[in-house]
Short mmCIF file of C-alpha atoms and ligand atoms in Angstrom, two decimals:
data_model
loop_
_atom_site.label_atom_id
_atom_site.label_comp_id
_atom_site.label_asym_id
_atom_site.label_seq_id
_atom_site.Cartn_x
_atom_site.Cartn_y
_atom_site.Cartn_z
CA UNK A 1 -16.04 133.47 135.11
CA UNK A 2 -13.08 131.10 134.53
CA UNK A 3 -12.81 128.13 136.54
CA UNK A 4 -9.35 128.28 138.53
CA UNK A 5 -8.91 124.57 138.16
CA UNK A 6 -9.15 124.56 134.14
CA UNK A 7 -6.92 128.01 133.73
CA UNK A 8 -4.00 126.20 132.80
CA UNK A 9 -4.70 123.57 130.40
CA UNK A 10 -3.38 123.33 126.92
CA UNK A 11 -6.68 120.91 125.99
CA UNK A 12 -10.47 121.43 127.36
CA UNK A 13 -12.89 119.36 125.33
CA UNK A 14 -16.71 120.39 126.63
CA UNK A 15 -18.73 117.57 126.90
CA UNK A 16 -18.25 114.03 127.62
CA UNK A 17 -20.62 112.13 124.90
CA UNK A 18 -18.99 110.23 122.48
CA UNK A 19 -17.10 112.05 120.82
CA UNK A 20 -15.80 114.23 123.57
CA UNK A 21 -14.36 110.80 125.04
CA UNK A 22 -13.38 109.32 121.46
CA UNK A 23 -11.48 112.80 120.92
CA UNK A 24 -9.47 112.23 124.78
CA UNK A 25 -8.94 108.68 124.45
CA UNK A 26 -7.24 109.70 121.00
CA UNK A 27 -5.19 112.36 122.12
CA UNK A 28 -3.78 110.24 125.36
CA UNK A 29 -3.03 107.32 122.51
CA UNK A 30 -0.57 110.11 121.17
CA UNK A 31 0.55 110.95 124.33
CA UNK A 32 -1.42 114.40 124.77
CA UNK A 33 -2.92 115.34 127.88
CA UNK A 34 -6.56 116.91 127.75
CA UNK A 35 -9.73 117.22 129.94
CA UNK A 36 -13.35 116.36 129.42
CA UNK A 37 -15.79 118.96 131.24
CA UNK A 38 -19.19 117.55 131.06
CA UNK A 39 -22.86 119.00 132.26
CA UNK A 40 -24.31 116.07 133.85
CA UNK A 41 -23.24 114.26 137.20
CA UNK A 42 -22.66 110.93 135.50
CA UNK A 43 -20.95 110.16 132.30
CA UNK A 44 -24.39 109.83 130.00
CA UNK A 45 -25.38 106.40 129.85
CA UNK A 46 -29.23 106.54 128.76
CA UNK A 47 -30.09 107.10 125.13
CA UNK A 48 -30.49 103.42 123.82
CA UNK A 49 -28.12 101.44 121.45
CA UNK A 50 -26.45 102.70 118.02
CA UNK A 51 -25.36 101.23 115.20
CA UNK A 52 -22.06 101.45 114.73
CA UNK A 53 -21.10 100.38 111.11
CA UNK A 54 -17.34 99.36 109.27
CA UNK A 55 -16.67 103.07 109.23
CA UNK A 56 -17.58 103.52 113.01
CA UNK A 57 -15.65 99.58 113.49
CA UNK A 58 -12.04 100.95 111.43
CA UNK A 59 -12.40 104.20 113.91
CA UNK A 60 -12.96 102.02 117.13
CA UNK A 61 -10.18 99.32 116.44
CA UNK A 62 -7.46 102.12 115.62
CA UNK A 63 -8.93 103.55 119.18
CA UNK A 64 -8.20 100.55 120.91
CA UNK A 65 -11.37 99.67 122.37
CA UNK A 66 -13.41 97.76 119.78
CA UNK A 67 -12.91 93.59 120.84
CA UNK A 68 -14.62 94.44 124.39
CA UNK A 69 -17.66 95.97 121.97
CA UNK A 70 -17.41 93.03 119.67
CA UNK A 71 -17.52 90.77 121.88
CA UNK A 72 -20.73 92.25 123.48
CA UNK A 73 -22.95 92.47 120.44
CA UNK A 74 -24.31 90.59 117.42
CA UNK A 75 -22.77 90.97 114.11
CA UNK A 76 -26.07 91.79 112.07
CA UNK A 77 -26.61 89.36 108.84
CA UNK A 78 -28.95 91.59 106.99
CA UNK A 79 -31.48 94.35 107.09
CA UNK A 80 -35.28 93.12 106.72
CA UNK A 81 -37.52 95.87 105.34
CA UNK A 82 -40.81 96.38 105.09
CA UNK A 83 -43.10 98.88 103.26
CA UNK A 84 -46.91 99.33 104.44
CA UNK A 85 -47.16 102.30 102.18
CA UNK A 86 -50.26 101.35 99.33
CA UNK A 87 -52.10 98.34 99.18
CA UNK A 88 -50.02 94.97 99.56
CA UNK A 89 -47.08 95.28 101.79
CA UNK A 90 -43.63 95.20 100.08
CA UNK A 91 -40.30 93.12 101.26
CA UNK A 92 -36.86 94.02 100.91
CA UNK A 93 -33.87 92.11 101.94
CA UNK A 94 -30.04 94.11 102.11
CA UNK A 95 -27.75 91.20 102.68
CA UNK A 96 -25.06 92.96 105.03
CA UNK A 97 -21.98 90.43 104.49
CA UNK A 98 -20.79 92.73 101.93
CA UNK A 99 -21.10 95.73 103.47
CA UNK A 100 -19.05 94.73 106.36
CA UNK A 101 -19.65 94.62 110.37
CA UNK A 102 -22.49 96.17 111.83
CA UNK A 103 -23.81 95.80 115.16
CA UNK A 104 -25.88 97.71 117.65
CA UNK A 105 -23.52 98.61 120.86
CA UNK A 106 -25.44 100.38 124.15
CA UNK A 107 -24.28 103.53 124.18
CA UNK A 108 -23.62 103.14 127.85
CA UNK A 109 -21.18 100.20 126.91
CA UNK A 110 -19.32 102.31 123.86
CA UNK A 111 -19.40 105.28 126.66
CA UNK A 112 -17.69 103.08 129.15
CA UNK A 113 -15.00 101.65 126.79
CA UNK A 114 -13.81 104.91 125.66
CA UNK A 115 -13.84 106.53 128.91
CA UNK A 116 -11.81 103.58 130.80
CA UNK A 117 -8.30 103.84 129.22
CA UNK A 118 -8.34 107.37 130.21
CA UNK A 119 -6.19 108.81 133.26
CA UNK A 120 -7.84 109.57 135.97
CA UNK A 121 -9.43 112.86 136.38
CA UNK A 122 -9.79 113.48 132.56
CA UNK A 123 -13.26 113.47 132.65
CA UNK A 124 -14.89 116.59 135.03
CA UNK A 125 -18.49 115.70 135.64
CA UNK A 126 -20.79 118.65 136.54
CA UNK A 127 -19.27 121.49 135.02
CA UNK A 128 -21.69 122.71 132.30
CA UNK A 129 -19.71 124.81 129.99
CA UNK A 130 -22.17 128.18 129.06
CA UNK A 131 -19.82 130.29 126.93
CA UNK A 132 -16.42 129.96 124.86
CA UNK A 133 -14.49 133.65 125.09
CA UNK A 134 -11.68 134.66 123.66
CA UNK A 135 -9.15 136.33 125.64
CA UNK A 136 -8.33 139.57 124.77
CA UNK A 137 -5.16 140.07 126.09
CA UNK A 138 -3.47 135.92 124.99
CA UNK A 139 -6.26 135.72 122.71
CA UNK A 140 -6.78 132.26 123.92
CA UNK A 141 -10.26 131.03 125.09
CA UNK A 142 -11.33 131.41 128.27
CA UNK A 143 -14.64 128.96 129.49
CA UNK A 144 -17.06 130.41 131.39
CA UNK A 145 -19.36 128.36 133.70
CA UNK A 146 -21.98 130.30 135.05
CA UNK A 147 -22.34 133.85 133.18
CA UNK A 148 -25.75 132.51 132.29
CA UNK A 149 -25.54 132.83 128.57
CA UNK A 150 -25.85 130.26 126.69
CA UNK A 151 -24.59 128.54 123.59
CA UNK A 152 -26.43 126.91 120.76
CA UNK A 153 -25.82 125.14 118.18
CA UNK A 154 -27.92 127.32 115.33
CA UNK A 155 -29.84 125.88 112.04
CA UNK A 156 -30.91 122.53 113.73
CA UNK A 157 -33.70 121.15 112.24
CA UNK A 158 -35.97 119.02 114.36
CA UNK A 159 -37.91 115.81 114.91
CA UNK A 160 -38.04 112.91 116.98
CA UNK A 161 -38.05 109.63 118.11
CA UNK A 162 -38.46 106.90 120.76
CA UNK A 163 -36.17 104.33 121.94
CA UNK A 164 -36.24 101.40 123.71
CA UNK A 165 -34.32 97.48 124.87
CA UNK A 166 -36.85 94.45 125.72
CA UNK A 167 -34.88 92.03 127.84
CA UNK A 168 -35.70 87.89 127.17
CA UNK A 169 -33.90 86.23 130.31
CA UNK A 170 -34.24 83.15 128.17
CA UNK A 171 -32.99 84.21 124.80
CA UNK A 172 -35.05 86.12 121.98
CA UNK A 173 -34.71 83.86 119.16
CA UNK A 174 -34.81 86.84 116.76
CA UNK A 175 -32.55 86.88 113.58
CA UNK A 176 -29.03 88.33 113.42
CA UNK A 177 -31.26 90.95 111.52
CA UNK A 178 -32.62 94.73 111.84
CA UNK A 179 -36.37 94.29 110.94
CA UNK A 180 -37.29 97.86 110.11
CA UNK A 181 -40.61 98.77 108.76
CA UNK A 182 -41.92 101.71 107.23
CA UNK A 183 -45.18 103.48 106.45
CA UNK A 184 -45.88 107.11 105.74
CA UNK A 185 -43.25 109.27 107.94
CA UNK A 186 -43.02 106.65 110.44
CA UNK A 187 -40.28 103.95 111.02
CA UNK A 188 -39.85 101.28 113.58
CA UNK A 189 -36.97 99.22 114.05
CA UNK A 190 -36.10 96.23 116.24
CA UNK A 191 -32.17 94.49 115.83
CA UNK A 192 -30.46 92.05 118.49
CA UNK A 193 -27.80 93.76 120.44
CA UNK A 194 -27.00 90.31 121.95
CA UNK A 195 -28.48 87.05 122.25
CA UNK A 196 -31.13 88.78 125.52
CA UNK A 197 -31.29 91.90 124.36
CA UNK A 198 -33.54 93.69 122.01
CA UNK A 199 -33.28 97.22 121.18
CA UNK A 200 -35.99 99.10 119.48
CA UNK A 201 -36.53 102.78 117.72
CA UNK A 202 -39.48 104.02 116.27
CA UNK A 203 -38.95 107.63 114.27
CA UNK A 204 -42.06 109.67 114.46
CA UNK A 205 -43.14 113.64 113.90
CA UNK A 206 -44.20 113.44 117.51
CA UNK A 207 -45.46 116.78 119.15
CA UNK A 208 -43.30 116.89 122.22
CA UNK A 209 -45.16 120.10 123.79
CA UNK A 210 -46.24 118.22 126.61
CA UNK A 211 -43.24 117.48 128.43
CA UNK A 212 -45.00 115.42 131.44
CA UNK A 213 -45.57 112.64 128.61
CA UNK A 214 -41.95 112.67 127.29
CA UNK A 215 -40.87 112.28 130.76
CA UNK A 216 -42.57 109.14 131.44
CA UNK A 217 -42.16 105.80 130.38
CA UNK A 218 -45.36 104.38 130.53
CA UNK A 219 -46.88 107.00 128.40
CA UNK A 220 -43.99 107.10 125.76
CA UNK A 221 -44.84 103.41 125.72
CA UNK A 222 -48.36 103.61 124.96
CA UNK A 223 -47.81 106.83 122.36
CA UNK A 224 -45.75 104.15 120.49
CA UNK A 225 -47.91 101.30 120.66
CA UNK A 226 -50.46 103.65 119.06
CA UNK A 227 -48.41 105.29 116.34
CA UNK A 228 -47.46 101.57 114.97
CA UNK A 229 -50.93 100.37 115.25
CA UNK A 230 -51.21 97.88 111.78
CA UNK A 231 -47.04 97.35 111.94
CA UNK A 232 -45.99 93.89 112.11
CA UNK A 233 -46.57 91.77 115.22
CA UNK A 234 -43.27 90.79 116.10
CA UNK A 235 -42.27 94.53 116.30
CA UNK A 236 -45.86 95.36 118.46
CA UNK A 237 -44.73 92.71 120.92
CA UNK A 238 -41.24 93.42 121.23
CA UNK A 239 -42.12 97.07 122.14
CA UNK A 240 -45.20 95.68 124.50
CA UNK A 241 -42.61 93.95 126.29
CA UNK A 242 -40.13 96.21 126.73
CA UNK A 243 -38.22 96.47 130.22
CA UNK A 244 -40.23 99.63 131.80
CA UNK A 245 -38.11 102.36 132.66
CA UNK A 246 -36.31 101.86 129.17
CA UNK A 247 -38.61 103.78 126.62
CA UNK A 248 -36.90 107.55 125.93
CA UNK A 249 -37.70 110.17 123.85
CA UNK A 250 -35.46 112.08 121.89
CA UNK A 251 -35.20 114.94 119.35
CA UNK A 252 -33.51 114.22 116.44
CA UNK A 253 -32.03 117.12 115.35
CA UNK A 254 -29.77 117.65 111.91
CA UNK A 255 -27.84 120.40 110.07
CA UNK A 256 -28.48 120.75 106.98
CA UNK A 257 -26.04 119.51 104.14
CA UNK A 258 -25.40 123.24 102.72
CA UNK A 259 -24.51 124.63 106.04
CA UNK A 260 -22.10 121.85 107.18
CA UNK A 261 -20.46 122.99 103.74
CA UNK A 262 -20.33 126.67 104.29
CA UNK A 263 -20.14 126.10 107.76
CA UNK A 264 -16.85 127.93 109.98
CA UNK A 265 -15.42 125.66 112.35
CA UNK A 266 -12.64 127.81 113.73
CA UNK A 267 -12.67 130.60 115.54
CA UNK A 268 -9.06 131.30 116.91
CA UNK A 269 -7.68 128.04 119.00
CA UNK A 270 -11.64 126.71 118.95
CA UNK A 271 -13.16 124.17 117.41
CA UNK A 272 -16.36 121.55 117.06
CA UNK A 273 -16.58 118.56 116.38
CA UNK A 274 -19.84 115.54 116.34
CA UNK A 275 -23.34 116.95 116.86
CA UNK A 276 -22.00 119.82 116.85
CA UNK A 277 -20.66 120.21 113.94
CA UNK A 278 -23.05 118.09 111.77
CA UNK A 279 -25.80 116.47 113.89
CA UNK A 280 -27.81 114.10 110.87
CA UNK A 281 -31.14 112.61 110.14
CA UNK A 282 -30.81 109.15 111.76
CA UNK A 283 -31.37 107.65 108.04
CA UNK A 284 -27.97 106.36 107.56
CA UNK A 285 -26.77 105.76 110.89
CA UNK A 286 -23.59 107.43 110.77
CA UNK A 287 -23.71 110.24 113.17
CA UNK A 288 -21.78 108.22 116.10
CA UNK A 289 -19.31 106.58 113.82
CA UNK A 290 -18.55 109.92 112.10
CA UNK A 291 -18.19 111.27 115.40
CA UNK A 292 -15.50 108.83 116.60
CA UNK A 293 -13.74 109.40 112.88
CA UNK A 294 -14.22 113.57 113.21
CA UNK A 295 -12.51 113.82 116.86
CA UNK A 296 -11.22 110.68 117.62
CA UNK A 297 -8.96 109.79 114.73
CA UNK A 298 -8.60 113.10 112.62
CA UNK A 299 -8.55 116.32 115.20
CA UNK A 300 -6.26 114.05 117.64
CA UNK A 301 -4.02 113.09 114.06
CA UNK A 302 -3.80 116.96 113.37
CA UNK A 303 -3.07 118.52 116.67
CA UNK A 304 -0.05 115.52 116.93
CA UNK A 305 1.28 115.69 113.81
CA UNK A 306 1.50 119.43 114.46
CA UNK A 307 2.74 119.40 117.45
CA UNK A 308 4.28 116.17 118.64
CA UNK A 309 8.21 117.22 117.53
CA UNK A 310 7.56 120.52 120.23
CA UNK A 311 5.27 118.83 122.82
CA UNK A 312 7.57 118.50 126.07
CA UNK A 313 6.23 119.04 128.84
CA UNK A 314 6.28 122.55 129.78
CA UNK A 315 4.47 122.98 127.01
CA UNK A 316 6.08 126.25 125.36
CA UNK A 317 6.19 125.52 122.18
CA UNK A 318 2.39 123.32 122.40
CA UNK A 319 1.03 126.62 123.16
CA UNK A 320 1.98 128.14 119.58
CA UNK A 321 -1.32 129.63 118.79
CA UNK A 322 -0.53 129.88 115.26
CA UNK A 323 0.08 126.05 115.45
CA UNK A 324 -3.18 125.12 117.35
CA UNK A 325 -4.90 127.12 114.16
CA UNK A 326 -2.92 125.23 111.85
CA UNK A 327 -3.63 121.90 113.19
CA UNK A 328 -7.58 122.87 113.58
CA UNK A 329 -7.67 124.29 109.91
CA UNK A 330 -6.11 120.89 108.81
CA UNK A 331 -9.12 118.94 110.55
CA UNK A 332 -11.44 120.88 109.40
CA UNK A 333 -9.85 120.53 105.77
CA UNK A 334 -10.13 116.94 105.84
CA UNK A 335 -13.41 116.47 107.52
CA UNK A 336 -15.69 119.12 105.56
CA UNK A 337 -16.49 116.88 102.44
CA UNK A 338 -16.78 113.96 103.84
CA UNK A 339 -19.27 114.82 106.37
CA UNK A 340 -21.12 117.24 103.45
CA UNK A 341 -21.30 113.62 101.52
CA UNK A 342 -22.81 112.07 104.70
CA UNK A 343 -25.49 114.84 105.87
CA UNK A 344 -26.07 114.82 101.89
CA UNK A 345 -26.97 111.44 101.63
CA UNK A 346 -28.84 111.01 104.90
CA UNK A 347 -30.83 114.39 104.32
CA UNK A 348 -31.73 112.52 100.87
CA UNK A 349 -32.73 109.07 102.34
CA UNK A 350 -34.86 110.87 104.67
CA UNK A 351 -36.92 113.27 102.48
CA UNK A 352 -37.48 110.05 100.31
CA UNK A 353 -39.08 108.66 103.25
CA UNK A 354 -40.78 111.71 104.95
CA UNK A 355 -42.31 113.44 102.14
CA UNK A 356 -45.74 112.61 100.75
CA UNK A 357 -45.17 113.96 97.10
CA UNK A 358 -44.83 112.13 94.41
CA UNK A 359 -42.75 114.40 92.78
CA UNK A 360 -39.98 115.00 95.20
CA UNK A 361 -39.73 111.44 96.00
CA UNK A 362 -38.62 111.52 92.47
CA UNK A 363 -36.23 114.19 92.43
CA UNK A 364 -34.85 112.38 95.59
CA UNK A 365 -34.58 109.06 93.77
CA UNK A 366 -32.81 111.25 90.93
CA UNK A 367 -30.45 112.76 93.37
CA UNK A 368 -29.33 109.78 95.32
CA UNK A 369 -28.77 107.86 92.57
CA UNK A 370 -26.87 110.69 90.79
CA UNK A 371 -24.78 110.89 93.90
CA UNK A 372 -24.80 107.90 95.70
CA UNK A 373 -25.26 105.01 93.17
CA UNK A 374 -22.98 102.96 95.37
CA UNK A 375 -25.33 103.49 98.62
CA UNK A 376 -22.80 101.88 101.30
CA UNK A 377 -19.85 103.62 99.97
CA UNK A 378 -19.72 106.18 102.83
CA UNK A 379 -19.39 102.49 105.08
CA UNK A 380 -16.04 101.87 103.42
CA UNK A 381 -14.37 105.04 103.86
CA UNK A 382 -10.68 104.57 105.74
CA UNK A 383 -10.29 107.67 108.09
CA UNK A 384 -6.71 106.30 108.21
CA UNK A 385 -4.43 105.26 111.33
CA UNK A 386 -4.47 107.55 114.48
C1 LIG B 401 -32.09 108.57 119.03
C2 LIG B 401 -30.77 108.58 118.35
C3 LIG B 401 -30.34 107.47 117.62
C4 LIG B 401 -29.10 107.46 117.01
N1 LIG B 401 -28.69 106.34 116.32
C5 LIG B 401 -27.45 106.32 115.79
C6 LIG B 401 -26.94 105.15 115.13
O1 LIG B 401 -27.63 104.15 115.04
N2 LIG B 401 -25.69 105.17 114.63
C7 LIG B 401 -24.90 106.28 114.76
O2 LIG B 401 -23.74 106.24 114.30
N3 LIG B 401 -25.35 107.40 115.34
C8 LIG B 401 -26.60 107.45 115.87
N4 LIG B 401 -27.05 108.57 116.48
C9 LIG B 401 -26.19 109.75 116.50
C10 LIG B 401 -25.16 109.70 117.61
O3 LIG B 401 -25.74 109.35 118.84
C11 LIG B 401 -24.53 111.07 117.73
O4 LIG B 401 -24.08 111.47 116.46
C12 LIG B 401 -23.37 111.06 118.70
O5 LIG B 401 -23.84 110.76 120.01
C13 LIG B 401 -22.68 112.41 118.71
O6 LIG B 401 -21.71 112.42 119.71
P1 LIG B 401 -21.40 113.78 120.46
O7 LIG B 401 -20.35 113.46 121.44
O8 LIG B 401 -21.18 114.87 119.47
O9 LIG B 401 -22.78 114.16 121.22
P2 LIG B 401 -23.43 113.46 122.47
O10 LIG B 401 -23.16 112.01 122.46
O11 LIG B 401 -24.83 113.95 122.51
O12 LIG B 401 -22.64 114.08 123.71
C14 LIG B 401 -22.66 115.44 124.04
C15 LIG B 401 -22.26 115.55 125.50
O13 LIG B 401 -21.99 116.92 125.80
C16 LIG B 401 -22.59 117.24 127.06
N5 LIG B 401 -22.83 118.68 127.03
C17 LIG B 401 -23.71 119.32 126.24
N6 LIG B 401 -23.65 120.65 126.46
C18 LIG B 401 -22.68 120.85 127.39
C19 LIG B 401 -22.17 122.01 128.03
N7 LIG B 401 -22.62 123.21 127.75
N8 LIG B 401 -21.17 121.87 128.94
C20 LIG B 401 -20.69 120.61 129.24
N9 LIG B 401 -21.17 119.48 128.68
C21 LIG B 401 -22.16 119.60 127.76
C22 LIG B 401 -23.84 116.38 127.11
O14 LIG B 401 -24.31 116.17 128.42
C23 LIG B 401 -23.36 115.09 126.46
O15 LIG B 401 -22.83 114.18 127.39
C24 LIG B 401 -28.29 108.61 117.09
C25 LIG B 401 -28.73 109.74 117.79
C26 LIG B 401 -29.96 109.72 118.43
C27 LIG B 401 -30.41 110.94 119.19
#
């Protein structure tokens, strides 16, 4: 069934996470209307902090909305690693100032910042969005809401993680740093967001059967504190201290590198874009950033450059279907290889750290080096003005 309200609009992005908003907010910069139809009853705010990186930084700031992040968060100095693989625990320092900005932003802040500049009633919360048809007769999609069938996104492969903020009323005192520490499949993490605020991750083959335990804090909490039994101190406390409610668990899930490649992202005036299209290990951190680059710079780019000369506003000429597919096909055109490079590299970096052979930690060494000998490259990338 179509929803009567929605029947009419040249834009419908579904969902509301990041880079639903990212893809609005960019669109309205060019002066194109759209609406956001998302599940829940509230904008998402849960789900921890990210990091966004220079990538994500170049995308926010040509969005409009970065100095309000900025100004929230740390700028990180360095990444502290540690190895507890073996006997004697090994040290690694990755100086960040020349890699550029990073800092960890609550996703409920980078949420609110991209949803703000938005005219009101953009974003439709509690619609949940089961199937994308195409119209026989306009051959234009048609949403359905309630048919009961539902879409997935296919070939994710899963694992999981927990995440969590410790608040210090009276400051900290931890570095501008992310202290992450590794040992067999399992990574923890703690970085400042700002000068009270911890947040902390800790990326685990957890078996998530039992959903009464994912559910609840306190037991998240103490299936943490158990997997990272013999980790450093400073991360055990920060996690033993964390504010109550905040511990979540998540699935990570990613597409593989080979079928973001082959992957169709059209199918007649329909598109994806984020998760969606290329949901990653969390190994390089570039899943939100690539996100606000996919939708929010480079879809928004393509459907204007198309079609900002015709756009007036009774929208005859916007509604060019030939146009819409010409303007999707460019997106996807300039997206696919740079998000191949990205799923690549973090599909890489994560098998390195996951697998217990030998061997194919090799072959991964091999392979990233081969591919990736510059390893923050992918931080550089321009996505270009909006
Ligand atoms: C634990 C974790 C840590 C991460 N850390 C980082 C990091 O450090 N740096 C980084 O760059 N990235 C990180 N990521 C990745 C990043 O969060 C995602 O890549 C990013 O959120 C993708 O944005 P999205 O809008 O595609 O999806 P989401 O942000 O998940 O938003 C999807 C939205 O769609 C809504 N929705 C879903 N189905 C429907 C439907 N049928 N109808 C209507 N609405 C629907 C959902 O409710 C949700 O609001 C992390 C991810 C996880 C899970």
């Amino acid at each position: 069934m179509v929803h009567a309200i929605f029947e009419d609009l040249d834009i419908v992005i579904v969902g509301g996470g990041i880079c639903g908003l990212a893809t609005a907010l960019a669109l309205h910069r060019k002066g194109m209307k759209s609406v956001v139809l998302e599940k829940s009853e509230t904008l998402r705010a849960s789900g921890g902090a990210i990091a966004i990186q220079p990538n994500g930084w170049r995308a926010l700031d040509e969005l409009g909305v970065a100095s309000k992040l900025r100004s929230n968060g740390i700028r990180l100095e360095r990444m502290h690693e540690i190895y507890l693989n073996g006997g004697k625990p090994r040290e690694k320092f990755v100086d960040y100032s020349n890699i550029g900005e990073i800092r960890w932003v609550k996703r409920s802040d980078l949420i609110e910042s991209l949803a703000q500049d938005l005219p009101l009633g953009t974003v439709q919360v509690g619609c949940q969005i089961f199937a994308v048809k195409i119209d026989a007769n306009t051959s234009f999609p048609t949403l359905q809401l309630n048919d009961g069938t539902i879409i997935r996104a296919k070939k994710l492969h899963p694992s999981s993680g927990v995440r969590g903020f410790t608040y210090f009323p009276n400051g900290h005192g931890f570095a501008p740093e992310l202290l992450r520490t590794i040992r067999d499949k399992t990574m923890a993490g703690v970085a400042p967001v700002n000068d009270n605020l911890l947040f902390w991750f800790v990326n685990h083959q957890y078996n998530y059967q039992d959903s009464k335990m994912v559910e609840d804090p306190k037991m998240i909490k103490q299936m943490v504190l158990e997997t990272i039994k013999g980790f450093p101190q400073k991360t055990i406390d920060v996690i033993q201290n964390c504010d109550i409610s905040s511990p979540s668990f998540n699935r990570l899930r990613y597409r593989a590198p080979w079928d973001i490649l082959l992957g169709q992202y059209r199918r007649g005036t329909v598109t994806v874009a984020g998760d969606s299209m290329h949901a990653m290990t969390p190994f390089i951190g570039q899943g939100g950033s690539a996100s606000i680059e996919d939708a929010g710079l480079s879809l928004a780019r393509c459907m204007a450059r198309k079609f900002q000369a015709n756009y007036n506003n009774d929208h005859k000429d916007f509604k060019s279907k030939k146009m819409i597919e010409e303007a999707i096909d460019e997106y996807v055109n300039e997206r696919r290889m740079r998000l191949v490079k990205l799923a690549l590299q973090s599909y890489l970096s994560g098998t390195l750290v996951d697998t217990p052979y030998m061997l194919v930690k090799l072959i991964m060494l091999v392979l990233l080096s081969a591919f990736f000998r510059d390893k923050y490259a992918h931080v550089r990338y321009n996505c270009g003005n909006l």
